[in-house]
Amino acid sequence: MQYWLMKSEPDAFGIDDLERVGIEPWDGVRNYQARNMMRDQMQVGDQVFFYHSNCDVPGIVGIAEIAARGYPDDTACNPEAKYYDPKSTADNPRWYRVDVKFVRHVRRTISLVELKNRPELADMPLVRKGNRLSIMPVTEQAWLDILALE
DNA sequence: GCCAACGTTGGC
DNA sequence: GCCAACGTTGGC
């Protein structure tokens, strides 16, 4: 069992949207580190903190899980799509996605400010200055520490 | 809206 | 292969 944190802007796709649809293909990610995690590491059943970014109170708002392992993100091959990438082809896909499934809301938003104030979480990439990764691994210990804040 | 941090691109 | 320019992310 592995643990992850995935960011999303609530204006674009928030935890309530995930609850409504149940399962969402996590497409549109155009970052190699994030791509590698989705393509190579994520397994069905892995647990995910769902994080809201670019909003009034950035923080963890829910829990999700991986519902399908990495598979090609064919929105990259669609010239009409927002994240079209002409260098990605059906034969040689450059970008991958996983399916993410709603599990539950957390009882209250666990804000970034609060996470930054926890000394035991100081090693999380999320709380490091300048971190821009939209998908990152979470250690089991950090997972438990954060759940204990709920 | 500002801007620091970071990734990518492309000229050389 | 270096690095300046540029675009994006995302907190504040």
PDB file of C-alpha atoms (C1' of nucleotides) in Angstrom:
ATOM      1  CA  MET A   1       0.000   0.000   0.000  1.00  0.00           C
ATOM      2  CA  GLN A   2       1.347   3.381  -1.006  1.00  0.00           C
ATOM      3  CA  TYR A   3       0.152   6.876  -0.199  1.00  0.00           C
ATOM      4  CA  TRP A   4       0.002   9.964  -2.361  1.00  0.00           C
ATOM      5  CA  LEU A   5      -1.119  13.556  -2.419  1.00  0.00           C
ATOM      6  CA  MET A   6      -2.780  14.978  -5.506  1.00  0.00           C
ATOM      7  CA  LYS A   7      -3.512  18.645  -6.039  1.00  0.00           C
ATOM      8  CA  SER A   8      -6.454  20.108  -7.860  1.00  0.00           C
ATOM      9  CA  GLU A   9      -7.899  23.550  -8.166  1.00  0.00           C
ATOM     10  CA  PRO A  10     -11.417  23.515  -6.736  1.00  0.00           C
ATOM     11  CA  ASP A  11     -12.555  25.990  -9.394  1.00  0.00           C
ATOM     12  CA  ALA A  12     -11.594  23.442 -12.037  1.00  0.00           C
ATOM     13  CA  PHE A  13     -12.242  20.122 -10.286  1.00  0.00           C
ATOM     14  CA  GLY A  14     -12.713  19.899  -6.542  1.00  0.00           C
ATOM     15  CA  ILE A  15     -13.521  17.209  -4.033  1.00  0.00           C
ATOM     16  CA  ASP A  16     -17.252  17.775  -4.508  1.00  0.00           C
ATOM     17  CA  ASP A  17     -16.829  17.153  -8.215  1.00  0.00           C
ATOM     18  CA  LEU A  18     -15.001  13.921  -7.453  1.00  0.00           C
ATOM     19  CA  GLU A  19     -17.776  12.851  -5.106  1.00  0.00           C
ATOM     20  CA  ARG A  20     -20.368  13.566  -7.775  1.00  0.00           C
ATOM     21  CA  VAL A  21     -18.642  11.583 -10.542  1.00  0.00           C
ATOM     22  CA  GLY A  22     -17.243   8.839  -8.310  1.00  0.00           C
ATOM     23  CA  ILE A  23     -14.286   8.032 -10.535  1.00  0.00           C
ATOM     24  CA  GLU A  24     -12.296  10.544 -12.555  1.00  0.00           C
ATOM     25  CA  PRO A  25      -9.521   9.988 -15.110  1.00  0.00           C
ATOM     26  CA  TRP A  26      -6.669  12.174 -13.907  1.00  0.00           C
ATOM     27  CA  ASP A  27      -5.702  13.558 -17.288  1.00  0.00           C
ATOM     28  CA  GLY A  28      -3.998  16.766 -18.304  1.00  0.00           C
ATOM     29  CA  VAL A  29      -0.900  16.273 -16.176  1.00  0.00           C
ATOM     30  CA  ARG A  30       2.071  17.503 -18.206  1.00  0.00           C
ATOM     31  CA  ASN A  31       4.936  17.143 -15.807  1.00  0.00           C
ATOM     32  CA  TYR A  32       7.457  14.343 -16.123  1.00  0.00           C
ATOM     33  CA  GLN A  33       7.885  13.603 -12.430  1.00  0.00           C
ATOM     34  CA  ALA A  34       4.147  13.328 -11.970  1.00  0.00           C
ATOM     35  CA  ARG A  35       3.866  11.307 -15.173  1.00  0.00           C
ATOM     36  CA  ASN A  36       6.458   8.831 -13.958  1.00  0.00           C
ATOM     37  CA  MET A  37       4.607   8.285 -10.697  1.00  0.00           C
ATOM     38  CA  MET A  38       1.322   7.668 -12.474  1.00  0.00           C
ATOM     39  CA  ARG A  39       2.851   5.448 -15.134  1.00  0.00           C
ATOM     40  CA  ASP A  40       5.250   3.428 -13.011  1.00  0.00           C
ATOM     41  CA  GLN A  41       4.373   3.483  -9.353  1.00  0.00           C
ATOM     42  CA  MET A  42       0.724   3.955  -8.546  1.00  0.00           C
ATOM     43  CA  GLN A  43      -1.237   0.800  -7.817  1.00  0.00           C
ATOM     44  CA  VAL A  44      -4.939   0.141  -7.526  1.00  0.00           C
ATOM     45  CA  GLY A  45      -5.985   0.718  -3.941  1.00  0.00           C
ATOM     46  CA  ASP A  46      -3.262   3.217  -3.110  1.00  0.00           C
ATOM     47  CA  GLN A  47      -4.637   5.932  -0.843  1.00  0.00           C
ATOM     48  CA  VAL A  48      -4.616   9.585  -1.847  1.00  0.00           C
ATOM     49  CA  PHE A  49      -4.953  12.862  -0.023  1.00  0.00           C
ATOM     50  CA  PHE A  50      -7.027  15.173  -2.207  1.00  0.00           C
ATOM     51  CA  TYR A  51      -5.619  18.691  -1.953  1.00  0.00           C
ATOM     52  CA  HIS A  52      -7.150  21.988  -3.018  1.00  0.00           C
ATOM     53  CA  SER A  53      -4.684  24.486  -4.450  1.00  0.00           C
ATOM     54  CA  ASN A  54      -5.061  28.040  -5.691  1.00  0.00           C
ATOM     55  CA  CYS A  55      -7.972  28.850  -3.434  1.00  0.00           C
ATOM     56  CA  ASP A  56      -8.895  30.687  -0.241  1.00  0.00           C
ATOM     57  CA  VAL A  57      -7.715  27.924   2.097  1.00  0.00           C
ATOM     58  CA  PRO A  58      -5.293  25.584   0.376  1.00  0.00           C
ATOM     59  CA  GLY A  59      -5.223  22.215   2.104  1.00  0.00           C
ATOM     60  CA  ILE A  60      -6.311  18.598   2.267  1.00  0.00           C
ATOM     61  CA  VAL A  61     -10.054  18.261   1.815  1.00  0.00           C
ATOM     62  CA  GLY A  62     -10.623  14.582   1.219  1.00  0.00           C
ATOM     63  CA  ILE A  63      -9.407  11.074   0.630  1.00  0.00           C
ATOM     64  CA  ALA A  64      -9.441   9.207  -2.629  1.00  0.00           C
ATOM     65  CA  GLU A  65      -7.895   6.045  -3.955  1.00  0.00           C
ATOM     66  CA  ILE A  66      -6.339   4.837  -7.157  1.00  0.00           C
ATOM     67  CA  ALA A  67      -8.949   2.960  -9.166  1.00  0.00           C
ATOM     68  CA  ALA A  68      -6.915   2.200 -12.302  1.00  0.00           C
ATOM     69  CA  ARG A  69      -3.202   1.955 -12.903  1.00  0.00           C
ATOM     70  CA  GLY A  70      -1.424   4.274 -15.311  1.00  0.00           C
ATOM     71  CA  TYR A  71      -2.607   4.236 -18.915  1.00  0.00           C
ATOM     72  CA  PRO A  72      -2.002   6.652 -21.797  1.00  0.00           C
ATOM     73  CA  ASP A  73      -3.605  10.076 -21.546  1.00  0.00           C
ATOM     74  CA  ASP A  74      -5.089  10.322 -25.006  1.00  0.00           C
ATOM     75  CA  THR A  75      -6.232  13.906 -24.454  1.00  0.00           C
ATOM     76  CA  ALA A  76      -2.634  14.714 -25.406  1.00  0.00           C
ATOM     77  CA  CYS A  77      -3.400  13.431 -28.922  1.00  0.00           C
ATOM     78  CA  ASN A  78      -6.511  15.541 -29.369  1.00  0.00           C
ATOM     79  CA  PRO A  79      -5.805  18.894 -31.042  1.00  0.00           C
ATOM     80  CA  GLU A  80      -9.031  20.225 -29.554  1.00  0.00           C
ATOM     81  CA  ALA A  81      -8.023  19.378 -26.002  1.00  0.00           C
ATOM     82  CA  LYS A  82      -6.701  21.952 -23.614  1.00  0.00           C
ATOM     83  CA  TYR A  83      -3.543  19.972 -22.905  1.00  0.00           C
ATOM     84  CA  TYR A  84      -2.887  18.845 -26.462  1.00  0.00           C
ATOM     85  CA  ASP A  85       0.740  17.885 -27.040  1.00  0.00           C
ATOM     86  CA  PRO A  86       1.682  17.348 -30.699  1.00  0.00           C
ATOM     87  CA  LYS A  87       4.690  15.309 -29.619  1.00  0.00           C
ATOM     88  CA  SER A  88       2.518  12.650 -28.047  1.00  0.00           C
ATOM     89  CA  THR A  89       1.079  10.015 -30.357  1.00  0.00           C
ATOM     90  CA  ALA A  90      -1.125   6.958 -29.924  1.00  0.00           C
ATOM     91  CA  ASP A  91       1.823   4.701 -30.792  1.00  0.00           C
ATOM     92  CA  ASN A  92       4.209   6.512 -28.500  1.00  0.00           C
ATOM     93  CA  PRO A  93       2.252   8.171 -25.720  1.00  0.00           C
ATOM     94  CA  ARG A  94       4.183  10.750 -23.795  1.00  0.00           C
ATOM     95  CA  TRP A  95       1.619  11.352 -21.036  1.00  0.00           C
ATOM     96  CA  TYR A  96      -0.214   9.039 -18.701  1.00  0.00           C
ATOM     97  CA  ARG A  97      -3.135   9.221 -16.306  1.00  0.00           C
ATOM     98  CA  VAL A  98      -4.648   7.102 -13.578  1.00  0.00           C
ATOM     99  CA  ASP A  99      -8.237   6.838 -12.441  1.00  0.00           C
ATOM    100  CA  VAL A 100      -8.986   8.381  -9.067  1.00  0.00           C
ATOM    101  CA  LYS A 101     -11.964   7.297  -6.972  1.00  0.00           C
ATOM    102  CA  PHE A 102     -13.734   9.278  -4.271  1.00  0.00           C
ATOM    103  CA  VAL A 103     -13.512   7.779  -0.796  1.00  0.00           C
ATOM    104  CA  ARG A 104     -14.639  10.493   1.605  1.00  0.00           C
ATOM    105  CA  HIS A 105     -14.304  14.057   2.709  1.00  0.00           C
ATOM    106  CA  VAL A 106     -12.127  14.734   5.705  1.00  0.00           C
ATOM    107  CA  ARG A 107     -14.067  16.081   8.661  1.00  0.00           C
ATOM    108  CA  ARG A 108     -12.502  19.483   8.219  1.00  0.00           C
ATOM    109  CA  THR A 109     -10.026  21.015   5.827  1.00  0.00           C
ATOM    110  CA  ILE A 110      -6.478  20.351   6.991  1.00  0.00           C
ATOM    111  CA  SER A 111      -4.944  23.568   5.777  1.00  0.00           C
ATOM    112  CA  LEU A 112      -1.501  24.064   4.335  1.00  0.00           C
ATOM    113  CA  VAL A 113      -0.812  26.549   7.126  1.00  0.00           C
ATOM    114  CA  GLU A 114      -1.530  23.873   9.687  1.00  0.00           C
ATOM    115  CA  LEU A 115       0.596  21.295   7.878  1.00  0.00           C
ATOM    116  CA  LYS A 116       3.477  23.773   7.767  1.00  0.00           C
ATOM    117  CA  ASN A 117       3.216  24.227  11.509  1.00  0.00           C
ATOM    118  CA  ARG A 118       3.714  20.533  12.267  1.00  0.00           C
ATOM    119  CA  PRO A 119       7.411  19.826  12.855  1.00  0.00           C
ATOM    120  CA  GLU A 120       6.903  16.132  12.117  1.00  0.00           C
ATOM    121  CA  LEU A 121       5.806  17.039   8.568  1.00  0.00           C
ATOM    122  CA  ALA A 122       8.719  19.335   7.772  1.00  0.00           C
ATOM    123  CA  ASP A 123      10.144  16.804   5.306  1.00  0.00           C
ATOM    124  CA  MET A 124       7.033  16.683   3.148  1.00  0.00           C
ATOM    125  CA  PRO A 125       7.649  18.226  -0.271  1.00  0.00           C
ATOM    126  CA  LEU A 126       4.284  19.933   0.067  1.00  0.00           C
ATOM    127  CA  VAL A 127       5.431  22.264   2.816  1.00  0.00           C
ATOM    128  CA  ARG A 128       8.765  23.089   1.196  1.00  0.00           C
ATOM    129  CA  LYS A 129       9.162  26.452  -0.379  1.00  0.00           C
ATOM    130  CA  GLY A 130       8.720  26.558  -4.102  1.00  0.00           C
ATOM    131  CA  ASN A 131       7.311  23.081  -4.391  1.00  0.00           C
ATOM    132  CA  ARG A 132       5.108  22.824  -7.451  1.00  0.00           C
ATOM    133  CA  LEU A 133       4.606  19.113  -7.846  1.00  0.00           C
ATOM    134  CA  SER A 134       0.950  18.329  -8.398  1.00  0.00           C
ATOM    135  CA  ILE A 135       1.403  14.688  -7.402  1.00  0.00           C
ATOM    136  CA  MET A 136       3.743  13.548  -4.669  1.00  0.00           C
ATOM    137  CA  PRO A 137       4.337  10.484  -2.540  1.00  0.00           C
ATOM    138  CA  VAL A 138       3.393  10.577   1.138  1.00  0.00           C
ATOM    139  CA  THR A 139       5.168   8.344   3.628  1.00  0.00           C
ATOM    140  CA  GLU A 140       3.067   6.042   5.761  1.00  0.00           C
ATOM    141  CA  GLN A 141       4.149   7.965   8.834  1.00  0.00           C
ATOM    142  CA  ALA A 142       3.113  11.282   7.314  1.00  0.00           C
ATOM    143  CA  TRP A 143      -0.176   9.741   6.242  1.00  0.00           C
ATOM    144  CA  LEU A 144      -0.897   8.680   9.810  1.00  0.00           C
ATOM    145  CA  ASP A 145       0.316  11.967  11.280  1.00  0.00           C
ATOM    146  CA  ILE A 146      -1.984  13.939   9.001  1.00  0.00           C
ATOM    147  CA  LEU A 147      -4.987  11.706   9.634  1.00  0.00           C
ATOM    148  CA  ALA A 148      -4.437  12.254  13.342  1.00  0.00           C
ATOM    149  CA  LEU A 149      -4.972  15.978  12.783  1.00  0.00           C
ATOM    150  CA  GLU A 150      -8.394  15.435  11.292  1.00  0.00           C
TER     151      GLU A 150
ATOM    152  C1'  DG B   1      -2.680  40.722  -8.756  1.00  0.00           C
ATOM    153  C1'  DC B   2       2.103  39.929  -7.455  1.00  0.00           C
ATOM    154  C1'  DC B   3       5.981  37.334  -7.595  1.00  0.00           C
ATOM    155  C1'  DA B   4       9.269  33.505  -6.266  1.00  0.00           C
ATOM    156  C1'  DA B   5      10.366  29.097  -7.705  1.00  0.00           C
ATOM    157  C1'  DC B   6      10.795  25.950 -11.008  1.00  0.00           C
ATOM    158  C1'  DG B   7      10.485  23.427 -15.652  1.00  0.00           C
ATOM    159  C1'  DT B   8      10.982  23.775 -20.548  1.00  0.00           C
ATOM    160  C1'  DT B   9      12.610  25.643 -24.802  1.00  0.00           C
ATOM    161  C1'  DG B  10      15.782  26.967 -28.108  1.00  0.00           C
ATOM    162  C1'  DG B  11      19.823  29.727 -29.709  1.00  0.00           C
ATOM    163  C1'  DC B  12      24.517  29.369 -29.679  1.00  0.00           C
TER     164       DC B  12
ATOM    165  C1'  DG C   1      25.923  21.408 -22.966  1.00  0.00           C
ATOM    166  C1'  DC C   2      25.113  26.096 -21.256  1.00  0.00           C
ATOM    167  C1'  DC C   3      21.994  29.450 -20.071  1.00  0.00           C
ATOM    168  C1'  DA C   4      18.703  33.280 -21.002  1.00  0.00           C
ATOM    169  C1'  DA C   5      14.027  33.764 -21.960  1.00  0.00           C
ATOM    170  C1'  DC C   6       9.727  32.358 -21.236  1.00  0.00           C
ATOM    171  C1'  DG C   7       5.597  29.998 -19.293  1.00  0.00           C
ATOM    172  C1'  DT C   8       3.366  27.923 -15.344  1.00  0.00           C
ATOM    173  C1'  DT C   9       2.341  26.960 -10.568  1.00  0.00           C
ATOM    174  C1'  DG C  10       0.470  28.299  -6.531  1.00  0.00           C
ATOM    175  C1'  DG C  11       0.949  30.754  -2.023  1.00  0.00           C
ATOM    176  C1'  DC C  12       0.107  35.064  -0.296  1.00  0.00           C
TER     177       DC C  12
END
